[in-house]
Amino acid sequence: MRLLMWLGLAVLVYFAVRKSFRANQPPSNQAQTEETAWGDNTFPQSSGSKRVEAMLNCAYCQVYFPSSEAVLRDSQQFCCAEHAEAATKSH
Ligand SMILES: [Zn+2]
């Protein structure tokens, strides 16, 4: 009878620990946070930190570069003016 009591207590503790462990970790509401993160407040904690920039692929050398440095030529993006020139000249 005593053993059963201890066993019950152990199970209770086990579930309590598991519950608190789940509460600390965010997997249960991961989908929810993902949805809200891309909702109206896209970057809630971006104060001070640099905004994530979209990366583009150079049509000439295939190198990745931030969209702010893009050189547009013939509706294509290039990493620099030299590659834009080279790509349009080769046509
Ligand atoms: Zn390039």
PDB file of N, CA and C and ligand atoms in Angstrom:
ATOM      1  N   MET A   1       0.840  -1.217   0.000  1.00  0.00           N
ATOM      2  CA  MET A   1       0.000   0.000   0.000  1.00  0.00           C
ATOM      3  C   MET A   1       0.861   1.248   0.000  1.00  0.00           C
ATOM      4  N   ARG A   2       1.944   1.193   0.769  1.00  0.00           N
ATOM      5  CA  ARG A   2       2.821   2.343   0.838  1.00  0.00           C
ATOM      6  C   ARG A   2       3.549   2.563  -0.497  1.00  0.00           C
ATOM      7  N   LEU A   3       3.940   1.434  -1.071  1.00  0.00           N
ATOM      8  CA  LEU A   3       4.647   1.476  -2.351  1.00  0.00           C
ATOM      9  C   LEU A   3       3.762   2.111  -3.419  1.00  0.00           C
ATOM     10  N   LEU A   4       2.490   1.767  -3.378  1.00  0.00           N
ATOM     11  CA  LEU A   4       1.545   2.303  -4.346  1.00  0.00           C
ATOM     12  C   LEU A   4       1.427   3.817  -4.202  1.00  0.00           C
ATOM     13  N   MET A   5       1.464   4.270  -2.939  1.00  0.00           N
ATOM     14  CA  MET A   5       1.371   5.696  -2.662  1.00  0.00           C
ATOM     15  C   MET A   5       2.569   6.432  -3.269  1.00  0.00           C
ATOM     16  N   TRP A   6       3.761   5.843  -3.063  1.00  0.00           N
ATOM     17  CA  TRP A   6       4.978   6.450  -3.593  1.00  0.00           C
ATOM     18  C   TRP A   6       4.982   6.457  -5.113  1.00  0.00           C
ATOM     19  N   LEU A   7       4.443   5.352  -5.657  1.00  0.00           N
ATOM     20  CA  LEU A   7       4.368   5.240  -7.109  1.00  0.00           C
ATOM     21  C   LEU A   7       3.453   6.339  -7.671  1.00  0.00           C
ATOM     22  N   GLY A   8       2.316   6.524  -7.000  1.00  0.00           N
ATOM     23  CA  GLY A   8       1.368   7.566  -7.415  1.00  0.00           C
ATOM     24  C   GLY A   8       1.987   8.937  -7.332  1.00  0.00           C
ATOM     25  N   LEU A   9       2.760   9.161  -6.274  1.00  0.00           N
ATOM     26  CA  LEU A   9       3.424  10.448  -6.078  1.00  0.00           C
ATOM     27  C   LEU A   9       4.450  10.685  -7.183  1.00  0.00           C
ATOM     28  N   ALA A  10       5.177   9.600  -7.504  1.00  0.00           N
ATOM     29  CA  ALA A  10       6.206   9.695  -8.536  1.00  0.00           C
ATOM     30  C   ALA A  10       5.576  10.067  -9.874  1.00  0.00           C
ATOM     31  N   VAL A  11       4.452   9.432 -10.173  1.00  0.00           N
ATOM     32  CA  VAL A  11       3.741   9.714 -11.428  1.00  0.00           C
ATOM     33  C   VAL A  11       3.260  11.154 -11.432  1.00  0.00           C
ATOM     34  N   LEU A  12       2.755  11.595 -10.286  1.00  0.00           N
ATOM     35  CA  LEU A  12       2.256  12.968 -10.162  1.00  0.00           C
ATOM     36  C   LEU A  12       3.372  13.968 -10.416  1.00  0.00           C
ATOM     37  N   VAL A  13       4.529  13.704  -9.791  1.00  0.00           N
ATOM     38  CA  VAL A  13       5.699  14.577  -9.954  1.00  0.00           C
ATOM     39  C   VAL A  13       6.164  14.571 -11.404  1.00  0.00           C
ATOM     40  N   TYR A  14       6.156  13.371 -11.963  1.00  0.00           N
ATOM     41  CA  TYR A  14       6.578  13.212 -13.371  1.00  0.00           C
ATOM     42  C   TYR A  14       5.729  14.084 -14.286  1.00  0.00           C
ATOM     43  N   PHE A  15       4.417  14.031 -14.081  1.00  0.00           N
ATOM     44  CA  PHE A  15       3.532  14.803 -14.942  1.00  0.00           C
ATOM     45  C   PHE A  15       3.656  16.305 -14.677  1.00  0.00           C
ATOM     46  N   ALA A  16       3.878  16.647 -13.402  1.00  0.00           N
ATOM     47  CA  ALA A  16       4.031  18.058 -13.045  1.00  0.00           C
ATOM     48  C   ALA A  16       5.274  18.647 -13.709  1.00  0.00           C
ATOM     49  N   VAL A  17       6.356  17.873 -13.668  1.00  0.00           N
ATOM     50  CA  VAL A  17       7.614  18.313 -14.278  1.00  0.00           C
ATOM     51  C   VAL A  17       7.449  18.435 -15.782  1.00  0.00           C
ATOM     52  N   ARG A  18       6.778  17.461 -16.349  1.00  0.00           N
ATOM     53  CA  ARG A  18       6.563  17.466 -17.791  1.00  0.00           C
ATOM     54  C   ARG A  18       5.728  18.673 -18.223  1.00  0.00           C
ATOM     55  N   LYS A  19       4.733  18.992 -17.407  1.00  0.00           N
ATOM     56  CA  LYS A  19       3.846  20.117 -17.705  1.00  0.00           C
ATOM     57  C   LYS A  19       4.624  21.434 -17.653  1.00  0.00           C
ATOM     58  N   SER A  20       5.431  21.586 -16.597  1.00  0.00           N
ATOM     59  CA  SER A  20       6.193  22.830 -16.443  1.00  0.00           C
ATOM     60  C   SER A  20       7.268  22.925 -17.522  1.00  0.00           C
ATOM     61  N   PHE A  21       7.794  21.777 -17.904  1.00  0.00           N
ATOM     62  CA  PHE A  21       8.816  21.741 -18.962  1.00  0.00           C
ATOM     63  C   PHE A  21       8.207  22.213 -20.273  1.00  0.00           C
ATOM     64  N   ARG A  22       6.978  21.790 -20.513  1.00  0.00           N
ATOM     65  CA  ARG A  22       6.279  22.182 -21.732  1.00  0.00           C
ATOM     66  C   ARG A  22       5.965  23.669 -21.715  1.00  0.00           C
ATOM     67  N   ALA A  23       5.624  24.164 -20.528  1.00  0.00           N
ATOM     68  CA  ALA A  23       5.251  25.580 -20.404  1.00  0.00           C
ATOM     69  C   ALA A  23       6.445  26.466 -20.704  1.00  0.00           C
ATOM     70  N   ASN A  24       7.647  26.005 -20.327  1.00  0.00           N
ATOM     71  CA  ASN A  24       8.852  26.796 -20.573  1.00  0.00           C
ATOM     72  C   ASN A  24       9.242  26.778 -22.039  1.00  0.00           C
ATOM     73  N   GLN A  25       8.984  25.646 -22.686  1.00  0.00           N
ATOM     74  CA  GLN A  25       9.372  25.533 -24.091  1.00  0.00           C
ATOM     75  C   GLN A  25       8.239  25.985 -24.997  1.00  0.00           C
ATOM     76  N   PRO A  26       8.545  26.562 -26.139  1.00  0.00           N
ATOM     77  CA  PRO A  26       7.494  27.095 -27.013  1.00  0.00           C
ATOM     78  C   PRO A  26       6.970  26.176 -28.115  1.00  0.00           C
ATOM     79  N   PRO A  27       7.279  24.865 -28.157  1.00  0.00           N
ATOM     80  CA  PRO A  27       6.822  24.067 -29.306  1.00  0.00           C
ATOM     81  C   PRO A  27       5.322  23.994 -29.455  1.00  0.00           C
ATOM     82  N   SER A  28       4.587  24.051 -28.330  1.00  0.00           N
ATOM     83  CA  SER A  28       3.136  23.908 -28.414  1.00  0.00           C
ATOM     84  C   SER A  28       2.496  25.082 -29.140  1.00  0.00           C
ATOM     85  N   ASN A  29       3.072  26.294 -28.981  1.00  0.00           N
ATOM     86  CA  ASN A  29       2.487  27.458 -29.648  1.00  0.00           C
ATOM     87  C   ASN A  29       3.417  28.015 -30.726  1.00  0.00           C
ATOM     88  N   GLN A  30       4.176  27.114 -31.331  1.00  0.00           N
ATOM     89  CA  GLN A  30       5.119  27.547 -32.365  1.00  0.00           C
ATOM     90  C   GLN A  30       4.364  28.070 -33.587  1.00  0.00           C
ATOM     91  N   ALA A  31       3.367  27.309 -34.012  1.00  0.00           N
ATOM     92  CA  ALA A  31       2.595  27.713 -35.186  1.00  0.00           C
ATOM     93  C   ALA A  31       1.904  29.049 -34.932  1.00  0.00           C
ATOM     94  N   GLN A  32       1.441  29.224 -33.706  1.00  0.00           N
ATOM     95  CA  GLN A  32       0.726  30.452 -33.366  1.00  0.00           C
ATOM     96  C   GLN A  32       1.663  31.654 -33.438  1.00  0.00           C
ATOM     97  N   THR A  33       2.862  31.513 -32.835  1.00  0.00           N
ATOM     98  CA  THR A  33       3.803  32.624 -32.842  1.00  0.00           C
ATOM     99  C   THR A  33       4.282  32.917 -34.259  1.00  0.00           C
ATOM    100  N   GLU A  34       4.424  31.876 -35.060  1.00  0.00           N
ATOM    101  CA  GLU A  34       4.843  32.080 -36.432  1.00  0.00           C
ATOM    102  C   GLU A  34       3.814  32.905 -37.184  1.00  0.00           C
ATOM    103  N   GLU A  35       2.561  32.582 -36.924  1.00  0.00           N
ATOM    104  CA  GLU A  35       1.485  33.304 -37.600  1.00  0.00           C
ATOM    105  C   GLU A  35       1.450  34.756 -37.175  1.00  0.00           C
ATOM    106  N   THR A  36       1.583  34.988 -35.852  1.00  0.00           N
ATOM    107  CA  THR A  36       1.511  36.355 -35.355  1.00  0.00           C
ATOM    108  C   THR A  36       2.767  37.136 -35.725  1.00  0.00           C
ATOM    109  N   ALA A  37       3.910  36.423 -35.797  1.00  0.00           N
ATOM    110  CA  ALA A  37       5.167  37.097 -36.123  1.00  0.00           C
ATOM    111  C   ALA A  37       5.108  37.700 -37.516  1.00  0.00           C
ATOM    112  N   TRP A  38       4.471  36.998 -38.427  1.00  0.00           N
ATOM    113  CA  TRP A  38       4.393  37.513 -39.802  1.00  0.00           C
ATOM    114  C   TRP A  38       3.108  38.292 -40.027  1.00  0.00           C
ATOM    115  N   GLY A  39       2.397  38.605 -38.958  1.00  0.00           N
ATOM    116  CA  GLY A  39       1.162  39.384 -39.064  1.00  0.00           C
ATOM    117  C   GLY A  39       1.444  40.872 -39.109  1.00  0.00           C
ATOM    118  N   ASP A  40       0.723  41.635 -38.258  1.00  0.00           N
ATOM    119  CA  ASP A  40       0.850  43.098 -38.330  1.00  0.00           C
ATOM    120  C   ASP A  40       2.141  43.593 -37.671  1.00  0.00           C
ATOM    121  N   ASN A  41       2.616  42.891 -36.609  1.00  0.00           N
ATOM    122  CA  ASN A  41       3.879  43.313 -35.996  1.00  0.00           C
ATOM    123  C   ASN A  41       4.985  42.349 -36.403  1.00  0.00           C
ATOM    124  N   THR A  42       5.551  42.602 -37.565  1.00  0.00           N
ATOM    125  CA  THR A  42       6.495  41.661 -38.164  1.00  0.00           C
ATOM    126  C   THR A  42       7.770  41.538 -37.340  1.00  0.00           C
ATOM    127  N   PHE A  43       8.375  42.658 -36.930  1.00  0.00           N
ATOM    128  CA  PHE A  43       9.610  42.597 -36.160  1.00  0.00           C
ATOM    129  C   PHE A  43       9.403  43.347 -34.837  1.00  0.00           C
ATOM    130  N   PRO A  44       8.798  42.650 -33.851  1.00  0.00           N
ATOM    131  CA  PRO A  44       8.473  43.316 -32.586  1.00  0.00           C
ATOM    132  C   PRO A  44       9.701  43.708 -31.774  1.00  0.00           C
ATOM    133  N   GLN A  45      10.765  42.901 -31.817  1.00  0.00           N
ATOM    134  CA  GLN A  45      11.943  43.201 -31.010  1.00  0.00           C
ATOM    135  C   GLN A  45      13.138  43.597 -31.875  1.00  0.00           C
ATOM    136  N   SER A  46      12.886  44.395 -32.915  1.00  0.00           N
ATOM    137  CA  SER A  46      13.961  44.775 -33.820  1.00  0.00           C
ATOM    138  C   SER A  46      14.559  46.128 -33.453  1.00  0.00           C
ATOM    139  N   SER A  47      14.290  46.607 -32.231  1.00  0.00           N
ATOM    140  CA  SER A  47      14.823  47.899 -31.812  1.00  0.00           C
ATOM    141  C   SER A  47      16.337  47.806 -31.659  1.00  0.00           C
ATOM    142  N   GLY A  48      17.057  48.600 -32.446  1.00  0.00           N
ATOM    143  CA  GLY A  48      18.511  48.571 -32.372  1.00  0.00           C
ATOM    144  C   GLY A  48      19.116  47.595 -33.355  1.00  0.00           C
ATOM    145  N   SER A  49      18.564  46.400 -33.436  1.00  0.00           N
ATOM    146  CA  SER A  49      19.123  45.407 -34.342  1.00  0.00           C
ATOM    147  C   SER A  49      18.780  45.739 -35.791  1.00  0.00           C
ATOM    148  N   LYS A  50      19.647  45.336 -36.685  1.00  0.00           N
ATOM    149  CA  LYS A  50      19.466  45.627 -38.107  1.00  0.00           C
ATOM    150  C   LYS A  50      18.327  44.795 -38.666  1.00  0.00           C
ATOM    151  N   ARG A  51      17.508  45.386 -39.502  1.00  0.00           N
ATOM    152  CA  ARG A  51      16.419  44.657 -40.141  1.00  0.00           C
ATOM    153  C   ARG A  51      16.981  43.650 -41.122  1.00  0.00           C
ATOM    154  N   VAL A  52      16.331  42.512 -41.176  1.00  0.00           N
ATOM    155  CA  VAL A  52      16.771  41.469 -42.100  1.00  0.00           C
ATOM    156  C   VAL A  52      16.453  41.912 -43.521  1.00  0.00           C
ATOM    157  N   GLU A  53      17.478  41.936 -44.348  1.00  0.00           N
ATOM    158  CA  GLU A  53      17.312  42.392 -45.721  1.00  0.00           C
ATOM    159  C   GLU A  53      17.090  41.198 -46.647  1.00  0.00           C
ATOM    160  N   ALA A  54      16.337  41.415 -47.683  1.00  0.00           N
ATOM    161  CA  ALA A  54      16.115  40.357 -48.669  1.00  0.00           C
ATOM    162  C   ALA A  54      17.394  40.148 -49.473  1.00  0.00           C
ATOM    163  N   MET A  55      17.742  38.874 -49.680  1.00  0.00           N
ATOM    164  CA  MET A  55      18.946  38.558 -50.436  1.00  0.00           C
ATOM    165  C   MET A  55      18.577  38.240 -51.880  1.00  0.00           C
ATOM    166  N   LEU A  56      19.333  38.807 -52.793  1.00  0.00           N
ATOM    167  CA  LEU A  56      19.103  38.567 -54.219  1.00  0.00           C
ATOM    168  C   LEU A  56      20.273  37.800 -54.823  1.00  0.00           C
ATOM    169  N   ASN A  57      19.985  37.194 -55.948  1.00  0.00           N
ATOM    170  CA  ASN A  57      20.973  36.364 -56.635  1.00  0.00           C
ATOM    171  C   ASN A  57      21.418  37.105 -57.888  1.00  0.00           C
ATOM    172  N   CYS A  58      22.708  37.336 -58.026  1.00  0.00           N
ATOM    173  CA  CYS A  58      23.234  38.031 -59.192  1.00  0.00           C
ATOM    174  C   CYS A  58      22.997  37.178 -60.437  1.00  0.00           C
ATOM    175  N   ALA A  59      22.414  37.780 -61.475  1.00  0.00           N
ATOM    176  CA  ALA A  59      22.110  37.039 -62.709  1.00  0.00           C
ATOM    177  C   ALA A  59      23.378  36.712 -63.485  1.00  0.00           C
ATOM    178  N   TYR A  60      24.486  37.353 -63.131  1.00  0.00           N
ATOM    179  CA  TYR A  60      25.734  37.125 -63.867  1.00  0.00           C
ATOM    180  C   TYR A  60      26.666  36.138 -63.157  1.00  0.00           C
ATOM    181  N   CYS A  61      26.976  36.405 -61.879  1.00  0.00           N
ATOM    182  CA  CYS A  61      27.923  35.545 -61.159  1.00  0.00           C
ATOM    183  C   CYS A  61      27.244  34.651 -60.113  1.00  0.00           C
ATOM    184  N   GLN A  62      25.923  34.760 -59.963  1.00  0.00           N
ATOM    185  CA  GLN A  62      25.128  33.922 -59.048  1.00  0.00           C
ATOM    186  C   GLN A  62      25.456  34.155 -57.575  1.00  0.00           C
ATOM    187  N   VAL A  63      26.137  35.232 -57.269  1.00  0.00           N
ATOM    188  CA  VAL A  63      26.487  35.527 -55.883  1.00  0.00           C
ATOM    189  C   VAL A  63      25.298  36.183 -55.187  1.00  0.00           C
ATOM    190  N   TYR A  64      25.154  35.940 -53.887  1.00  0.00           N
ATOM    191  CA  TYR A  64      24.056  36.529 -53.127  1.00  0.00           C
ATOM    192  C   TYR A  64      24.475  37.859 -52.520  1.00  0.00           C
ATOM    193  N   PHE A  65      23.578  38.819 -52.603  1.00  0.00           N
ATOM    194  CA  PHE A  65      23.880  40.145 -52.081  1.00  0.00           C
ATOM    195  C   PHE A  65      22.591  40.785 -51.580  1.00  0.00           C
ATOM    196  N   PRO A  66      22.682  41.751 -50.645  1.00  0.00           N
ATOM    197  CA  PRO A  66      21.478  42.426 -50.136  1.00  0.00           C
ATOM    198  C   PRO A  66      20.783  43.241 -51.219  1.00  0.00           C
ATOM    199  N   SER A  67      19.452  43.241 -51.159  1.00  0.00           N
ATOM    200  CA  SER A  67      18.653  43.884 -52.208  1.00  0.00           C
ATOM    201  C   SER A  67      18.941  45.385 -52.330  1.00  0.00           C
ATOM    202  N   SER A  68      19.433  46.000 -51.253  1.00  0.00           N
ATOM    203  CA  SER A  68      19.714  47.433 -51.302  1.00  0.00           C
ATOM    204  C   SER A  68      20.897  47.753 -52.220  1.00  0.00           C
ATOM    205  N   GLU A  69      21.756  46.736 -52.486  1.00  0.00           N
ATOM    206  CA  GLU A  69      22.922  46.950 -53.346  1.00  0.00           C
ATOM    207  C   GLU A  69      22.674  46.469 -54.771  1.00  0.00           C
ATOM    208  N   ALA A  70      21.433  46.121 -55.061  1.00  0.00           N
ATOM    209  CA  ALA A  70      21.130  45.547 -56.366  1.00  0.00           C
ATOM    210  C   ALA A  70      21.261  46.576 -57.479  1.00  0.00           C
ATOM    211  N   VAL A  71      21.791  46.122 -58.606  1.00  0.00           N
ATOM    212  CA  VAL A  71      21.873  46.940 -59.816  1.00  0.00           C
ATOM    213  C   VAL A  71      20.901  46.328 -60.816  1.00  0.00           C
ATOM    214  N   LEU A  72      19.849  47.097 -61.165  1.00  0.00           N
ATOM    215  CA  LEU A  72      18.827  46.564 -62.052  1.00  0.00           C
ATOM    216  C   LEU A  72      19.153  46.895 -63.500  1.00  0.00           C
ATOM    217  N   ARG A  73      19.056  45.878 -64.330  1.00  0.00           N
ATOM    218  CA  ARG A  73      19.316  46.050 -65.767  1.00  0.00           C
ATOM    219  C   ARG A  73      18.529  44.984 -66.515  1.00  0.00           C
ATOM    220  N   ASP A  74      17.692  45.396 -67.463  1.00  0.00           N
ATOM    221  CA  ASP A  74      16.878  44.466 -68.255  1.00  0.00           C
ATOM    222  C   ASP A  74      16.036  43.553 -67.360  1.00  0.00           C
ATOM    223  N   SER A  75      15.401  44.129 -66.351  1.00  0.00           N
ATOM    224  CA  SER A  75      14.556  43.424 -65.384  1.00  0.00           C
ATOM    225  C   SER A  75      15.295  42.280 -64.700  1.00  0.00           C
ATOM    226  N   GLN A  76      16.619  42.403 -64.579  1.00  0.00           N
ATOM    227  CA  GLN A  76      17.434  41.420 -63.874  1.00  0.00           C
ATOM    228  C   GLN A  76      18.249  42.144 -62.818  1.00  0.00           C
ATOM    229  N   GLN A  77      18.599  41.411 -61.737  1.00  0.00           N
ATOM    230  CA  GLN A  77      19.370  42.002 -60.656  1.00  0.00           C
ATOM    231  C   GLN A  77      20.809  41.536 -60.718  1.00  0.00           C
ATOM    232  N   PHE A  78      21.713  42.482 -60.490  1.00  0.00           N
ATOM    233  CA  PHE A  78      23.140  42.166 -60.486  1.00  0.00           C
ATOM    234  C   PHE A  78      23.781  42.696 -59.224  1.00  0.00           C
ATOM    235  N   CYS A  79      24.892  42.089 -58.844  1.00  0.00           N
ATOM    236  CA  CYS A  79      25.557  42.471 -57.608  1.00  0.00           C
ATOM    237  C   CYS A  79      26.316  43.785 -57.774  1.00  0.00           C
ATOM    238  N   CYS A  80      26.693  44.110 -58.992  1.00  0.00           N
ATOM    239  CA  CYS A  80      27.437  45.348 -59.235  1.00  0.00           C
ATOM    240  C   CYS A  80      27.207  45.807 -60.672  1.00  0.00           C
ATOM    241  N   ALA A  81      27.564  47.038 -60.942  1.00  0.00           N
ATOM    242  CA  ALA A  81      27.362  47.617 -62.278  1.00  0.00           C
ATOM    243  C   ALA A  81      28.191  46.889 -63.325  1.00  0.00           C
ATOM    244  N   GLU A  82      29.373  46.418 -62.921  1.00  0.00           N
ATOM    245  CA  GLU A  82      30.256  45.717 -63.861  1.00  0.00           C
ATOM    246  C   GLU A  82      29.563  44.467 -64.426  1.00  0.00           C
ATOM    247  N   HIS A  83      28.912  43.723 -63.525  1.00  0.00           N
ATOM    248  CA  HIS A  83      28.249  42.504 -63.968  1.00  0.00           C
ATOM    249  C   HIS A  83      27.010  42.816 -64.796  1.00  0.00           C
ATOM    250  N   ALA A  84      26.324  43.904 -64.466  1.00  0.00           N
ATOM    251  CA  ALA A  84      25.173  44.332 -65.260  1.00  0.00           C
ATOM    252  C   ALA A  84      25.637  44.679 -66.670  1.00  0.00           C
ATOM    253  N   GLU A  85      26.762  45.373 -66.768  1.00  0.00           N
ATOM    254  CA  GLU A  85      27.334  45.743 -68.063  1.00  0.00           C
ATOM    255  C   GLU A  85      27.741  44.491 -68.834  1.00  0.00           C
ATOM    256  N   ALA A  86      28.448  43.612 -68.167  1.00  0.00           N
ATOM    257  CA  ALA A  86      28.952  42.397 -68.800  1.00  0.00           C
ATOM    258  C   ALA A  86      27.820  41.525 -69.325  1.00  0.00           C
ATOM    259  N   ALA A  87      26.746  41.431 -68.535  1.00  0.00           N
ATOM    260  CA  ALA A  87      25.613  40.577 -68.925  1.00  0.00           C
ATOM    261  C   ALA A  87      24.863  41.166 -70.110  1.00  0.00           C
ATOM    262  N   THR A  88      24.703  42.484 -70.129  1.00  0.00           N
ATOM    263  CA  THR A  88      23.961  43.122 -71.231  1.00  0.00           C
ATOM    264  C   THR A  88      24.808  43.194 -72.485  1.00  0.00           C
ATOM    265  N   LYS A  89      26.121  43.289 -72.336  1.00  0.00           N
ATOM    266  CA  LYS A  89      27.032  43.361 -73.489  1.00  0.00           C
ATOM    267  C   LYS A  89      27.101  42.022 -74.216  1.00  0.00           C
ATOM    268  N   SER A  90      27.042  40.953 -73.444  1.00  0.00           N
ATOM    269  CA  SER A  90      27.186  39.617 -74.022  1.00  0.00           C
ATOM    270  C   SER A  90      26.010  39.251 -74.909  1.00  0.00           C
ATOM    271  N   HIS A  91      24.898  39.955 -74.775  1.00  0.00           N
ATOM    272  CA  HIS A  91      23.711  39.651 -75.572  1.00  0.00           C
ATOM    273  C   HIS A  91      23.958  39.939 -77.055  1.00  0.00           C
TER     274      HIS A  91
HETATM  275 ZN    ZN B   1      27.696  39.518 -59.937  1.00  0.00          ZN
END
